[in-house]
Amino acid sequence: MDAFSTYSSQNSLPLAMGDSSPSQGASDSSNPASRGNSISIPGPTPDTNRVTVPSACVACRSKHLKCDGLSPCSRCSSNSFECVYVKSRRGFKGPRKKDKENVSPQTDSCDLLRRPGQAASVNGSTFSNGLATPPEQRRLSHPHVTPEGSFSLHGQDLAALGAIQFNPEFPPSDLPERCFEAYYYYFYPSHPFLLPKPHFLKLRQQKSMPHIDAAIRFVGSLYVPQAPTELYAQEAERAIYQIGAARDAFRVQAMLITAIGLDGNLQRERALQILTEAENLAMELGMHTRDFSLMNGAEQKVLEECWRRTWWELFIIDGMIAAVHQQSSFRLSEVVTDVPLPCEENEYASGHIPASHSLQELDDDCFTADDFAFSSFAYRITAMRNTGRVMKLGDLRFVDEATVDRADAYLVNWKMHLPATKKTFITNDRKVDEMLFQAHMIVEATTILLHRDHSQLDFSPAKEITSCAPYHASSPGEQYNTHAAKMIQSAQNVSRLISLPTEITKHSMFFTCVITLASVVHLSVWSVMMPLIQDTDIKEQLKLNIGAMKDLWRVWPSAGKAFGEVKGVAQDIYTAKKQAAQVGMWDNFTPDEIIRNMIEDDRIMEEFQEPHSDVQLALRV
């Protein structure tokens, strides 16, 4: 059986905001002073009508600072901020009777993330290009929310709350709270190292943490099209480098959140710099030791668990960035640590933290009679540790088959020795286990990286795909070997991960680069397959990958760039194959077969043949 034969065929967003009031302490803007206030002043002449002007710009309001009302104001001018004024909603009595007829009814869907293709109105312009709002507009736009839609920090299930109605002319006064909720709803499940939301809110009532608040606001804003992402990114960076800010583990958390956000926002050099500084600070504090969580947990089990998770998340992100971008080393893989493994997510969320287990206990689990249950987070850690082992092979001048086989054994054993409870991605509460999802994502990506240099696949057709990592040249062979088969299987497994029943925007943004890595394999194989014959399955998987990146593009600009590159290469390959078939290069097939497959192919490849405008926009991001 050749490598090609392994290819086989394979909801609306629930997040909506209700009308309940935001809780105190959830964000700076929960203070009434931070809401959209305005004053009326006389016009330039005594006989002119009074006009309404804002009392403070958005930047000053967000920090509760006095604004001088100039345009730009002195504070924004001195700090090189964008100075934006918005109209007040004070005294608003609802839409005029004449206008009520045109008010759209509320729906059960969420408008925090628009669906691909849905138009987004910004400053009078309408965009419908697969992205909720183009990144350059989304980062600096400030549409407002109507009185019917307010943001609540008390909602137990955001999907069950009422819908929000947006007026694109004004910014919501509760925008920071909406970013906070978006962070915990979308981002937190894939990177759960901060305290669970109820515990975090309780801690914030006791301790000021402006750097974490700013980091949450920045990352959460990526999920809220109306949020000024660039402004929040600048605030997050200033907060973590604020003079006098404590060099503690909370600062490490803020730096880690900011680094992840910047990486997905196409600011990778800055992200790596902040991540490196976070690692240095963590080592300085001793976060890689077992005693750190005990000494800094304030005798609270949930806080002790939080510190353990912070160290391991730092380890995971260090490995993720090193593996998918291939421009840095996996530094923390060399650090000797005795930090206990994290518990299950439901245990952490409840605050009922069980006795912890060590990495050594997990390694020896196959040889002992102990009946320990290890968490999905723990298997995510061991998956990333195997990535570190594979990356070390890149430092060797010569890697023989035996060395590759030993590294491959770690990856195969990881899958074979998963307990029965970890064989499925679905948890007892019928949700996708995000930690287990990421663990498999890491293993499949690592398998592709391990076998890439030995696979005899030709990657040159996809050499233009460099958004995640530089082009990796290869030496193609005349036939496909075991390494190629393993790569193809892992690429298919990545595509299957996309189809799991969950919102793709709740996955880690690093999934974009794993999808891209798998797409390079698919494209390399497809480029040498007979045109329009027996390639339906691989094209369906490519469509799945491209669709996933398009969805992720609604949040992460990095996904938009990858989307444009992968789709562009797919279009080129498709065009070449179609031309080859039309000039009669494949005479072994009957005319009926060629025509039938061309008709079917046109239907399947309709998405590949869309105008290039969205691709060009993606490449400009």
Coordinates of C-alpha atoms in Angstrom, one line a residue:
M1 CA 0.0 0.0 0.0
D2 CA 1.5 3.4 -1.0
A3 CA 1.5 6.5 1.1
F4 CA -1.4 8.0 -0.9
S5 CA -3.8 5.3 0.0
T6 CA -3.7 6.4 3.6
Y7 CA -5.9 9.4 2.7
S8 CA -9.5 8.9 3.5
S9 CA -12.6 11.1 3.9
Q10 CA -13.6 12.7 7.3
N11 CA -22.4 26.1 15.5
S12 CA -23.0 29.3 15.7
L13 CA -21.1 30.9 18.6
P14 CA -22.8 30.4 21.9
L15 CA -21.3 33.4 23.6
A16 CA -23.8 36.1 24.2
M17 CA -24.1 38.8 26.7
G18 CA -27.0 39.5 29.0
D19 CA -28.3 42.5 30.7
S20 CA -27.1 41.9 34.3
S21 CA -24.7 44.5 35.7
P22 CA -21.0 44.0 35.9
S23 CA -19.5 43.1 39.3
Q24 CA -17.3 45.4 41.1
G25 CA -13.6 44.8 40.8
A26 CA -13.9 42.9 37.6
S27 CA -12.3 45.7 35.5
D28 CA -11.3 49.3 35.9
S29 CA -14.3 50.4 33.9
S30 CA -16.7 49.0 36.5
N31 CA -16.2 52.3 38.3
P32 CA -18.9 54.7 37.2
A33 CA -16.2 57.3 36.7
S34 CA -14.8 55.4 33.8
R35 CA -18.0 55.4 31.8
G36 CA -18.8 57.6 28.9
N37 CA -19.4 61.0 30.5
S38 CA -19.7 64.3 28.6
I39 CA -20.4 67.9 29.3
S40 CA -22.3 70.6 27.4
I41 CA -20.4 73.9 26.8
P42 CA -21.4 77.1 24.9
G43 CA -20.5 77.3 21.2
P44 CA -18.1 79.7 19.7
T45 CA -20.7 82.5 19.6
P46 CA -23.5 83.5 22.0
D47 CA -26.3 82.8 19.5
T48 CA -25.1 79.3 18.5
N49 CA -26.7 76.2 19.8
R50 CA -25.1 74.3 22.7
V51 CA -23.1 71.3 21.5
T52 CA -22.0 68.2 23.3
V53 CA -18.4 67.3 23.4
P54 CA -16.7 64.5 25.3
S55 CA -15.1 65.3 28.7
A56 CA -12.3 62.8 28.2
C57 CA -10.8 60.7 25.5
V58 CA -11.0 56.9 25.5
A59 CA -7.4 56.4 26.7
C60 CA -7.8 58.8 29.7
R61 CA -11.1 57.3 30.6
S62 CA -9.8 53.8 30.7
K63 CA -7.2 54.9 33.2
H64 CA -9.5 57.2 35.2
L65 CA -7.2 60.2 34.4
K66 CA -8.2 63.8 33.9
C67 CA -8.2 64.8 30.3
D68 CA -7.7 68.4 29.1
G69 CA -10.2 67.9 26.2
L70 CA -7.7 68.9 23.4
S71 CA -7.5 67.0 20.2
P72 CA -5.2 65.2 20.7
C73 CA -5.1 65.7 24.5
S74 CA -1.8 66.4 26.2
R75 CA -1.5 63.0 27.7
C76 CA -2.0 61.1 24.5
S77 CA 0.3 63.5 22.6
S78 CA 3.1 63.0 25.1
N79 CA 2.7 59.2 25.1
S80 CA 2.1 58.8 21.3
F81 CA -1.3 57.3 21.9
E82 CA -4.2 57.4 19.5
C83 CA -6.6 60.1 20.9
V84 CA -10.2 59.1 20.4
Y85 CA -13.3 60.9 21.6
V86 CA -16.8 59.4 21.7
K87 CA -20.2 60.8 22.2
S88 CA -22.0 60.5 25.5
R89 CA -25.1 58.3 25.9
R90 CA -26.1 60.1 29.1
G91 CA -29.8 60.9 29.1
F92 CA -30.5 58.5 26.2
K93 CA -34.1 57.5 26.3
G94 CA -34.0 54.8 23.6
P95 CA -34.5 55.0 19.9
R96 CA -37.0 57.4 18.5
K97 CA -40.4 55.9 17.9
K98 CA -39.8 56.3 14.2
D99 CA -36.6 54.3 14.4
K100 CA -37.9 51.5 16.6
E101 CA -39.3 49.9 13.5
N102 CA -35.9 49.4 12.2
V103 CA -34.3 47.9 15.3
S104 CA -33.2 44.3 14.6
P105 CA -34.7 41.7 17.0
Q106 CA -32.4 40.1 19.5
T107 CA -31.2 36.6 18.7
D108 CA -29.7 33.8 20.6
S109 CA -26.3 34.1 19.0
C110 CA -23.3 36.0 20.1
D111 CA -21.8 39.0 18.4
L112 CA -18.5 39.0 20.2
L113 CA -17.1 37.1 17.2
R114 CA -18.7 37.6 13.9
R115 CA -19.0 34.7 11.5
P116 CA -16.7 34.6 8.5
G117 CA -18.2 36.5 5.6
Q118 CA -20.5 38.6 7.9
A119 CA -20.2 42.2 7.2
A120 CA -18.8 44.4 9.9
S121 CA -19.5 48.1 9.7
V122 CA -16.7 50.4 10.9
N123 CA -16.8 54.1 10.3
G124 CA -19.3 53.7 7.5
S125 CA -17.3 51.1 5.7
T126 CA -18.5 47.5 5.2
F127 CA -16.2 44.6 5.1
S128 CA -17.1 41.0 4.1
N129 CA -13.9 39.2 3.5
G130 CA -13.9 36.3 5.9
L131 CA -12.6 38.3 8.8
A132 CA -14.9 39.8 11.4
T133 CA -13.1 43.1 11.2
P134 CA -9.9 43.6 9.3
P135 CA -7.1 43.7 12.0
E136 CA -6.0 47.2 11.1
Q137 CA -9.6 48.4 11.7
R138 CA -10.4 46.1 14.6
R139 CA -7.5 47.3 16.7
L140 CA -8.4 50.9 16.6
S141 CA -12.2 50.9 16.2
H142 CA -14.6 51.8 19.0
P143 CA -18.2 50.9 18.1
H144 CA -20.7 51.1 21.0
V145 CA -23.3 48.8 22.5
T146 CA -26.9 49.8 22.9
P147 CA -28.6 50.2 26.3
E148 CA -30.2 46.7 25.9
G149 CA -26.8 45.0 25.9
S150 CA -24.6 45.2 29.0
F151 CA -21.8 43.1 30.2
S152 CA -22.0 40.8 33.2
L153 CA -19.3 39.1 35.2
H154 CA -21.9 37.1 37.0
G155 CA -23.1 34.9 34.1
Q156 CA -22.7 31.2 34.9
D157 CA -23.2 30.1 31.3
L158 CA -22.6 32.9 28.8
A159 CA -24.3 30.8 26.1
A160 CA -27.5 31.1 28.0
L161 CA -27.5 34.8 28.3
G162 CA -29.3 37.3 26.1
A163 CA -27.8 38.7 22.9
I164 CA -26.1 42.0 22.5
Q165 CA -26.9 44.6 19.9
F166 CA -24.1 46.8 18.6
N167 CA -24.2 50.3 17.4
P168 CA -21.0 50.8 15.3
E169 CA -20.9 54.5 16.1
F170 CA -20.0 54.4 19.8
P171 CA -17.7 52.4 22.0
P172 CA -19.2 50.3 24.9
S173 CA -18.6 51.8 28.3
D174 CA -18.1 48.3 29.6
L175 CA -15.6 47.2 27.0
P176 CA -12.9 46.1 29.5
E177 CA -15.4 43.8 31.2
R178 CA -16.4 42.2 27.9
C179 CA -12.7 41.6 27.2
F180 CA -12.3 40.1 30.6
E181 CA -15.2 37.7 29.9
A182 CA -13.9 36.9 26.4
Y183 CA -10.5 36.0 28.0
Y184 CA -12.0 33.5 30.4
Y185 CA -14.5 32.1 27.9
Y186 CA -12.3 31.7 24.9
F187 CA -8.7 31.9 25.9
Y188 CA -8.5 30.5 29.4
P189 CA -9.6 26.9 28.6
S190 CA -6.6 26.5 26.3
H191 CA -4.1 28.1 28.7
P192 CA -5.5 27.6 32.2
F193 CA -2.8 28.9 34.5
L194 CA -4.4 32.0 36.1
L195 CA -6.7 31.4 39.1
P196 CA -10.2 30.2 38.1
K197 CA -12.4 33.2 37.5
P198 CA -14.2 33.2 40.9
H199 CA -10.9 32.9 42.8
F200 CA -9.3 35.5 40.6
L201 CA -12.1 38.0 41.2
K202 CA -11.8 37.4 45.0
L203 CA -8.0 37.9 44.9
R204 CA -8.4 41.1 43.0
Q205 CA -10.5 42.5 45.8
Q206 CA -7.6 42.0 48.1
K207 CA -4.6 42.8 45.8
S208 CA -4.0 45.2 43.0
M209 CA -2.7 43.5 39.9
P210 CA -2.7 46.1 37.1
H211 CA -0.3 44.2 34.9
I212 CA -2.5 41.1 34.9
D213 CA -5.6 43.2 34.3
A214 CA -3.9 44.9 31.3
A215 CA -2.7 41.5 29.9
I216 CA -6.2 40.0 30.2
R217 CA -7.7 43.1 28.6
F218 CA -5.3 42.8 25.7
V219 CA -5.8 39.1 24.9
G220 CA -9.5 39.3 25.5
S221 CA -9.8 42.3 23.1
L222 CA -8.7 40.0 20.3
Y223 CA -12.0 38.2 20.6
V224 CA -14.0 41.4 20.7
P225 CA -14.1 43.2 17.3
Q226 CA -15.0 46.5 18.9
A227 CA -12.0 46.6 21.2
P228 CA -8.9 48.8 20.5
T229 CA -6.4 45.9 20.5
E230 CA -3.3 48.0 19.8
L231 CA -4.1 50.4 22.6
Y232 CA -4.6 47.5 25.0
A233 CA -1.4 45.8 23.8
Q234 CA 0.6 49.0 24.6
E235 CA -1.0 49.2 28.0
A236 CA -0.1 45.6 28.7
E237 CA 3.5 46.1 27.9
R238 CA 3.8 49.3 29.9
A239 CA 2.2 47.6 32.9
I240 CA 4.6 44.7 33.0
Y241 CA 7.6 47.1 32.8
Q242 CA 6.1 49.7 35.1
I243 CA 8.8 51.2 37.4
G244 CA 8.4 49.8 40.8
A245 CA 6.3 46.8 39.8
A246 CA 7.1 43.8 42.0
R247 CA 9.3 41.1 40.5
D248 CA 7.0 38.3 41.6
A249 CA 5.1 35.4 40.1
F250 CA 2.1 37.6 39.2
R251 CA 4.4 39.5 36.9
V252 CA 5.5 36.3 35.3
Q253 CA 1.8 35.5 34.6
A254 CA 1.2 38.9 33.1
M255 CA 4.3 38.5 30.9
L256 CA 3.3 35.1 29.7
I257 CA -0.2 36.2 28.8
T258 CA 1.2 39.2 26.9
A259 CA 3.8 37.1 25.1
I260 CA 1.1 34.7 23.8
G261 CA -1.1 37.5 22.6
L262 CA 1.8 39.3 20.8
D263 CA 2.8 36.1 19.1
G264 CA -0.7 35.6 17.7
N265 CA -0.8 39.3 16.8
L266 CA 2.2 39.0 14.4
Q267 CA 4.7 40.6 16.9
R268 CA 6.8 37.5 17.3
E269 CA 10.2 39.1 18.1
R270 CA 8.6 41.1 20.9
A271 CA 6.7 38.1 22.1
L272 CA 9.9 36.0 22.3
Q273 CA 11.7 38.8 24.1
I274 CA 9.0 39.1 26.8
L275 CA 8.8 35.3 27.1
T276 CA 12.5 35.0 27.6
E277 CA 12.4 37.7 30.3
A278 CA 9.5 35.9 32.0
E279 CA 11.5 32.7 32.0
N280 CA 14.5 34.5 33.5
L281 CA 12.3 36.0 36.3
A282 CA 10.7 32.6 37.0
M283 CA 14.1 31.0 37.4
E284 CA 15.2 33.9 39.6
L285 CA 12.2 33.4 41.8
G286 CA 12.7 29.6 41.9
M287 CA 9.3 28.7 40.3
H288 CA 10.9 25.6 38.9
T289 CA 11.2 24.1 42.4
R290 CA 8.6 22.2 44.4
D291 CA 9.0 24.5 47.4
F292 CA 8.0 27.7 45.5
S293 CA 4.3 26.9 45.4
L294 CA 4.3 25.9 49.1
M295 CA 6.1 29.0 50.3
N296 CA 4.0 31.4 48.1
G297 CA 0.6 29.8 48.2
A298 CA -0.6 31.6 51.3
E299 CA -1.8 28.2 52.6
Q300 CA -4.4 28.1 49.9
K301 CA -4.4 24.9 47.8
V302 CA -5.8 26.6 44.8
L303 CA -3.1 29.3 44.8
E304 CA -0.4 26.6 45.2
E305 CA -1.9 24.8 42.2
C306 CA -1.9 28.1 40.3
W307 CA 1.9 28.5 40.8
R308 CA 2.5 25.0 39.6
R309 CA 0.4 25.5 36.5
T310 CA 2.2 28.8 35.8
W311 CA 5.6 27.1 35.7
W312 CA 4.3 24.3 33.5
E313 CA 2.5 26.7 31.2
L314 CA 5.7 28.6 30.8
F315 CA 7.4 25.3 29.9
I316 CA 4.7 24.5 27.3
I317 CA 4.7 27.9 25.7
D318 CA 8.5 27.9 25.5
G319 CA 8.3 24.6 23.6
M320 CA 5.4 25.7 21.4
I321 CA 7.2 28.8 20.2
A322 CA 10.5 27.0 19.6
A323 CA 8.8 24.1 17.7
V324 CA 6.3 26.0 15.5
H325 CA 8.5 29.0 14.6
Q326 CA 11.9 27.1 14.6
Q327 CA 13.8 30.3 15.4
S328 CA 14.6 29.8 19.1
S329 CA 15.7 27.1 21.4
F330 CA 13.5 25.2 23.9
R331 CA 15.4 26.6 26.9
L332 CA 13.2 25.2 29.7
S333 CA 13.6 21.6 28.4
E334 CA 17.1 21.7 29.9
V335 CA 16.0 22.9 33.3
V336 CA 15.9 20.3 36.1
T337 CA 12.6 20.7 37.9
D338 CA 10.7 18.9 40.7
V339 CA 7.4 20.9 40.4
P340 CA 4.5 18.5 40.9
L341 CA 2.1 17.9 38.0
P342 CA -1.2 19.9 37.7
C343 CA -4.6 18.4 38.6
E344 CA -7.6 18.0 36.4
E345 CA -9.4 21.1 35.1
N346 CA -12.7 20.4 37.0
E347 CA -10.8 20.0 40.2
Y348 CA -8.9 23.2 39.7
A349 CA -12.1 25.1 38.8
S350 CA -13.9 23.8 42.0
G351 CA -11.0 24.6 44.2
H352 CA -10.8 21.1 45.6
I353 CA -7.2 20.3 44.8
P354 CA -6.2 16.6 45.4
A355 CA -2.7 15.4 46.4
S356 CA -0.2 16.1 43.6
H357 CA 2.0 13.6 41.8
S358 CA 5.5 14.0 40.3
L359 CA 6.7 13.6 36.8
Q360 CA 8.8 10.6 37.8
E361 CA 5.6 8.9 39.1
L362 CA 4.0 9.4 35.7
D363 CA 7.1 8.1 33.9
D364 CA 7.2 4.9 36.0
D365 CA 3.4 4.4 35.9
C366 CA 3.7 1.4 33.6
F367 CA 6.0 -0.5 36.0
T368 CA 4.2 0.2 39.3
A369 CA 1.1 -1.2 40.9
D370 CA 0.1 2.3 42.0
D371 CA -3.4 3.3 40.8
F372 CA -2.7 7.0 40.3
A373 CA -4.9 9.1 38.0
F374 CA -2.9 11.7 36.1
S375 CA -4.5 14.8 34.6
S376 CA -4.8 15.7 31.0
F377 CA -2.5 18.6 31.7
A378 CA 0.1 16.1 32.9
Y379 CA 0.0 14.3 29.6
R380 CA 0.2 17.6 27.8
I381 CA 3.5 18.2 29.7
T382 CA 4.9 14.8 28.7
A383 CA 4.0 15.4 25.1
M384 CA 5.9 18.7 25.1
R385 CA 8.8 17.0 26.8
N386 CA 9.0 14.6 23.9
T387 CA 9.1 17.6 21.6
G388 CA 12.2 18.8 23.5
R389 CA 13.8 15.4 22.8
V390 CA 13.1 15.7 19.1
M391 CA 14.3 19.2 18.9
K392 CA 17.7 18.2 20.4
L393 CA 18.3 16.1 17.3
G394 CA 18.6 19.3 15.3
D395 CA 21.8 20.0 17.2
L396 CA 23.4 16.8 15.9
R397 CA 25.5 16.9 12.7
F398 CA 24.3 13.5 11.6
V399 CA 21.1 11.7 12.6
D400 CA 20.9 8.1 11.7
E401 CA 17.9 5.8 11.5
A402 CA 18.5 4.3 14.9
T403 CA 18.5 7.8 16.5
V404 CA 15.2 8.6 14.8
D405 CA 13.7 5.3 15.8
R406 CA 14.6 6.0 19.5
A407 CA 12.9 9.4 19.3
D408 CA 9.9 8.0 17.5
A409 CA 9.5 5.4 20.3
Y410 CA 8.8 8.2 22.8
L411 CA 6.0 9.5 20.6
V412 CA 4.5 6.0 19.9
N413 CA 4.7 5.1 23.6
W414 CA 2.9 8.3 24.6
K415 CA -0.1 7.2 22.6
M416 CA 0.0 3.5 23.4
H417 CA 0.1 4.1 27.2
L418 CA -2.6 6.6 27.5
P419 CA -5.1 5.3 30.1
A420 CA -8.6 4.3 29.0
T421 CA -10.0 7.5 30.5
K422 CA -7.8 9.5 28.1
K423 CA -8.6 7.6 24.9
T424 CA -11.5 10.0 24.1
F425 CA -11.4 13.8 23.8
I426 CA -14.8 14.2 25.4
T427 CA -15.1 14.8 29.1
N428 CA -17.9 13.6 31.4
D429 CA -19.7 16.9 31.0
R430 CA -19.7 16.4 27.2
K431 CA -17.1 18.9 26.4
V432 CA -13.8 18.6 24.5
D433 CA -10.9 18.1 26.8
E434 CA -8.7 21.0 25.7
M435 CA -5.6 19.8 27.5
L436 CA -5.8 16.4 25.9
F437 CA -6.5 18.0 22.5
Q438 CA -3.4 20.1 22.8
A439 CA -1.4 17.0 23.9
H440 CA -2.4 15.2 20.7
M441 CA -1.8 18.3 18.7
I442 CA 1.8 18.5 20.1
V443 CA 2.5 14.8 19.4
E444 CA 1.3 15.0 15.8
A445 CA 3.3 18.2 15.1
T446 CA 6.4 16.6 16.7
T447 CA 6.0 13.5 14.6
I448 CA 6.0 15.6 11.4
L449 CA 9.1 17.5 12.6
L450 CA 10.9 14.3 13.5
H451 CA 10.3 12.5 10.1
R452 CA 10.5 15.5 7.8
D453 CA 14.2 15.2 6.9
H454 CA 13.9 11.5 6.2
S455 CA 10.5 11.3 4.5
Q456 CA 11.6 11.8 0.8
L457 CA 8.6 14.1 0.4
D458 CA 9.2 17.1 -1.8
F459 CA 8.2 20.3 0.1
S460 CA 9.2 22.7 -2.7
P461 CA 5.6 23.2 -3.9
A462 CA 4.8 24.8 -0.5
K463 CA 8.0 26.9 -0.2
E464 CA 5.9 30.1 -0.2
I465 CA 4.3 29.0 3.1
T466 CA 6.6 30.8 5.7
S467 CA 4.1 32.5 8.0
C468 CA 4.8 30.2 10.9
A469 CA 8.4 29.0 10.2
P470 CA 11.0 29.3 7.4
Y471 CA 10.8 27.1 4.4
H472 CA 12.5 23.7 5.1
A473 CA 14.2 22.3 2.0
S474 CA 14.1 18.5 1.5
S475 CA 15.7 15.8 -0.7
P476 CA 12.8 14.0 -2.4
G477 CA 13.2 10.4 -3.3
E478 CA 11.7 8.2 -6.0
Q479 CA 9.3 6.5 -3.6
Y480 CA 7.7 7.1 -0.2
N481 CA 9.2 5.4 2.8
T482 CA 8.0 4.8 6.4
H483 CA 8.9 8.3 7.4
A484 CA 6.7 9.8 4.7
A485 CA 3.8 7.5 5.8
K486 CA 4.2 8.6 9.4
M487 CA 4.1 12.3 8.3
I488 CA 1.1 11.8 6.2
Q489 CA -0.7 10.0 9.0
S490 CA 0.1 12.7 11.5
A491 CA -1.1 15.4 9.0
Q492 CA -4.4 13.6 8.6
N493 CA -4.7 13.3 12.4
V494 CA -4.3 17.1 12.7
S495 CA -7.1 17.6 10.2
R496 CA -9.3 15.2 12.3
L497 CA -8.6 17.4 15.3
I498 CA -10.3 20.3 13.5
S499 CA -13.6 18.3 13.3
L500 CA -14.0 17.8 17.0
P501 CA -17.3 19.2 18.3
T502 CA -16.1 22.5 19.8
E503 CA -15.6 26.1 18.8
I504 CA -12.3 26.3 17.1
T505 CA -11.7 29.8 18.5
K506 CA -11.4 28.2 21.9
H507 CA -8.3 26.2 20.9
S508 CA -4.9 27.6 21.5
M509 CA -3.7 30.1 18.8
F510 CA -0.7 27.8 18.3
F511 CA -3.1 25.4 16.6
T512 CA -2.8 27.7 13.5
C513 CA 0.8 26.7 13.0
V514 CA 0.2 23.0 13.6
I515 CA -2.6 23.2 10.9
T516 CA -0.1 25.0 8.6
L517 CA 2.5 22.3 9.2
A518 CA 0.0 19.6 8.3
S519 CA -1.1 21.6 5.2
V520 CA 2.4 21.6 3.9
V521 CA 2.4 17.8 4.0
H522 CA -1.0 17.6 2.3
L523 CA 0.1 20.1 -0.4
S524 CA 3.4 18.3 -1.0
V525 CA 1.5 15.0 -1.5
W526 CA -1.2 16.5 -3.6
S527 CA 1.2 18.2 -6.0
V528 CA 2.5 14.8 -7.3
M529 CA -0.9 13.0 -7.4
M530 CA -2.7 12.4 -10.8
P531 CA -4.7 15.5 -11.5
L532 CA -8.4 15.4 -10.9
I533 CA -8.3 11.6 -10.2
Q534 CA -8.3 10.0 -6.8
D535 CA -7.5 13.2 -5.0
T536 CA -10.9 14.1 -3.6
D537 CA -10.0 13.0 0.0
I538 CA -6.9 15.0 0.2
K539 CA -8.6 18.1 -1.2
E540 CA -11.4 17.7 1.4
Q541 CA -8.7 17.7 4.2
L542 CA -7.1 20.8 2.7
K543 CA -10.5 22.5 2.6
L544 CA -10.9 21.6 6.3
N545 CA -7.5 23.1 7.1
I546 CA -8.2 26.2 5.2
G547 CA -11.6 26.6 6.7
A548 CA -10.2 26.3 10.2
M549 CA -7.5 28.9 9.6
K550 CA -10.2 31.2 8.2
D551 CA -12.2 30.8 11.4
L552 CA -9.1 31.4 13.6
W553 CA -8.4 34.5 11.5
R554 CA -11.4 36.1 13.1
V555 CA -9.3 36.3 16.2
W556 CA -5.7 35.9 15.4
P557 CA -4.0 37.9 12.6
S558 CA -1.3 35.2 12.4
A559 CA -4.0 32.8 11.2
G560 CA -4.9 35.3 8.5
K561 CA -1.4 35.3 7.1
A562 CA -1.2 31.5 7.2
F563 CA -4.6 31.2 5.6
G564 CA -3.5 33.4 2.6
E565 CA -0.3 31.5 2.0
V566 CA -1.9 28.0 2.2
K567 CA -4.8 28.9 0.1
G568 CA -2.6 30.6 -2.5
V569 CA -0.4 27.5 -2.9
A570 CA -3.5 25.3 -3.1
Q571 CA -4.9 27.5 -5.9
D572 CA -1.6 27.2 -7.8
I573 CA -1.5 23.5 -7.5
Y574 CA -5.1 23.2 -8.6
T575 CA -4.7 25.4 -11.6
A576 CA -1.6 23.5 -12.7
K577 CA -3.5 20.1 -12.4
K578 CA -6.5 21.4 -14.2
Q579 CA -4.4 22.7 -17.1
A580 CA -2.5 19.4 -17.3
A581 CA -5.7 17.4 -17.5
Q582 CA -7.1 19.7 -20.2
V583 CA -4.2 19.2 -22.5
G584 CA -4.6 15.5 -22.5
M585 CA -1.6 14.3 -20.5
W586 CA -3.6 11.6 -18.8
D587 CA -4.8 9.5 -21.7
N588 CA -5.1 6.3 -19.6
F589 CA -8.5 7.6 -18.4
T590 CA -11.7 7.7 -20.4
P591 CA -13.2 11.0 -21.4
D592 CA -16.2 10.4 -19.2
E593 CA -13.9 9.9 -16.2
I594 CA -12.0 13.1 -16.9
I595 CA -15.2 15.1 -17.4
R596 CA -17.0 13.7 -14.4
N597 CA -14.0 14.4 -12.2
M598 CA -13.5 17.9 -13.6
I599 CA -17.2 18.7 -12.8
E600 CA -16.9 17.3 -9.3
D601 CA -13.6 19.0 -8.8
D602 CA -15.0 22.4 -9.7
R603 CA -17.6 21.9 -7.0
I604 CA -15.0 20.8 -4.4
M605 CA -12.5 23.5 -5.2
E606 CA -15.0 26.3 -5.4
E607 CA -13.5 27.8 -2.2
F608 CA -10.0 27.7 -3.7
Q609 CA -11.2 29.7 -6.7
E610 CA -12.5 32.6 -4.7
P611 CA -11.2 36.1 -5.7
H612 CA -7.7 36.8 -4.4
S613 CA -8.8 39.8 -2.4
D614 CA -9.0 38.0 0.9
V615 CA -5.7 36.3 0.2
Q616 CA -4.0 39.6 -0.5
L617 CA -5.6 41.1 2.6
A618 CA -4.3 38.2 4.7
L619 CA -0.8 38.6 3.4
R620 CA -0.9 42.3 4.3
V621 CA -1.8 41.6 7.9

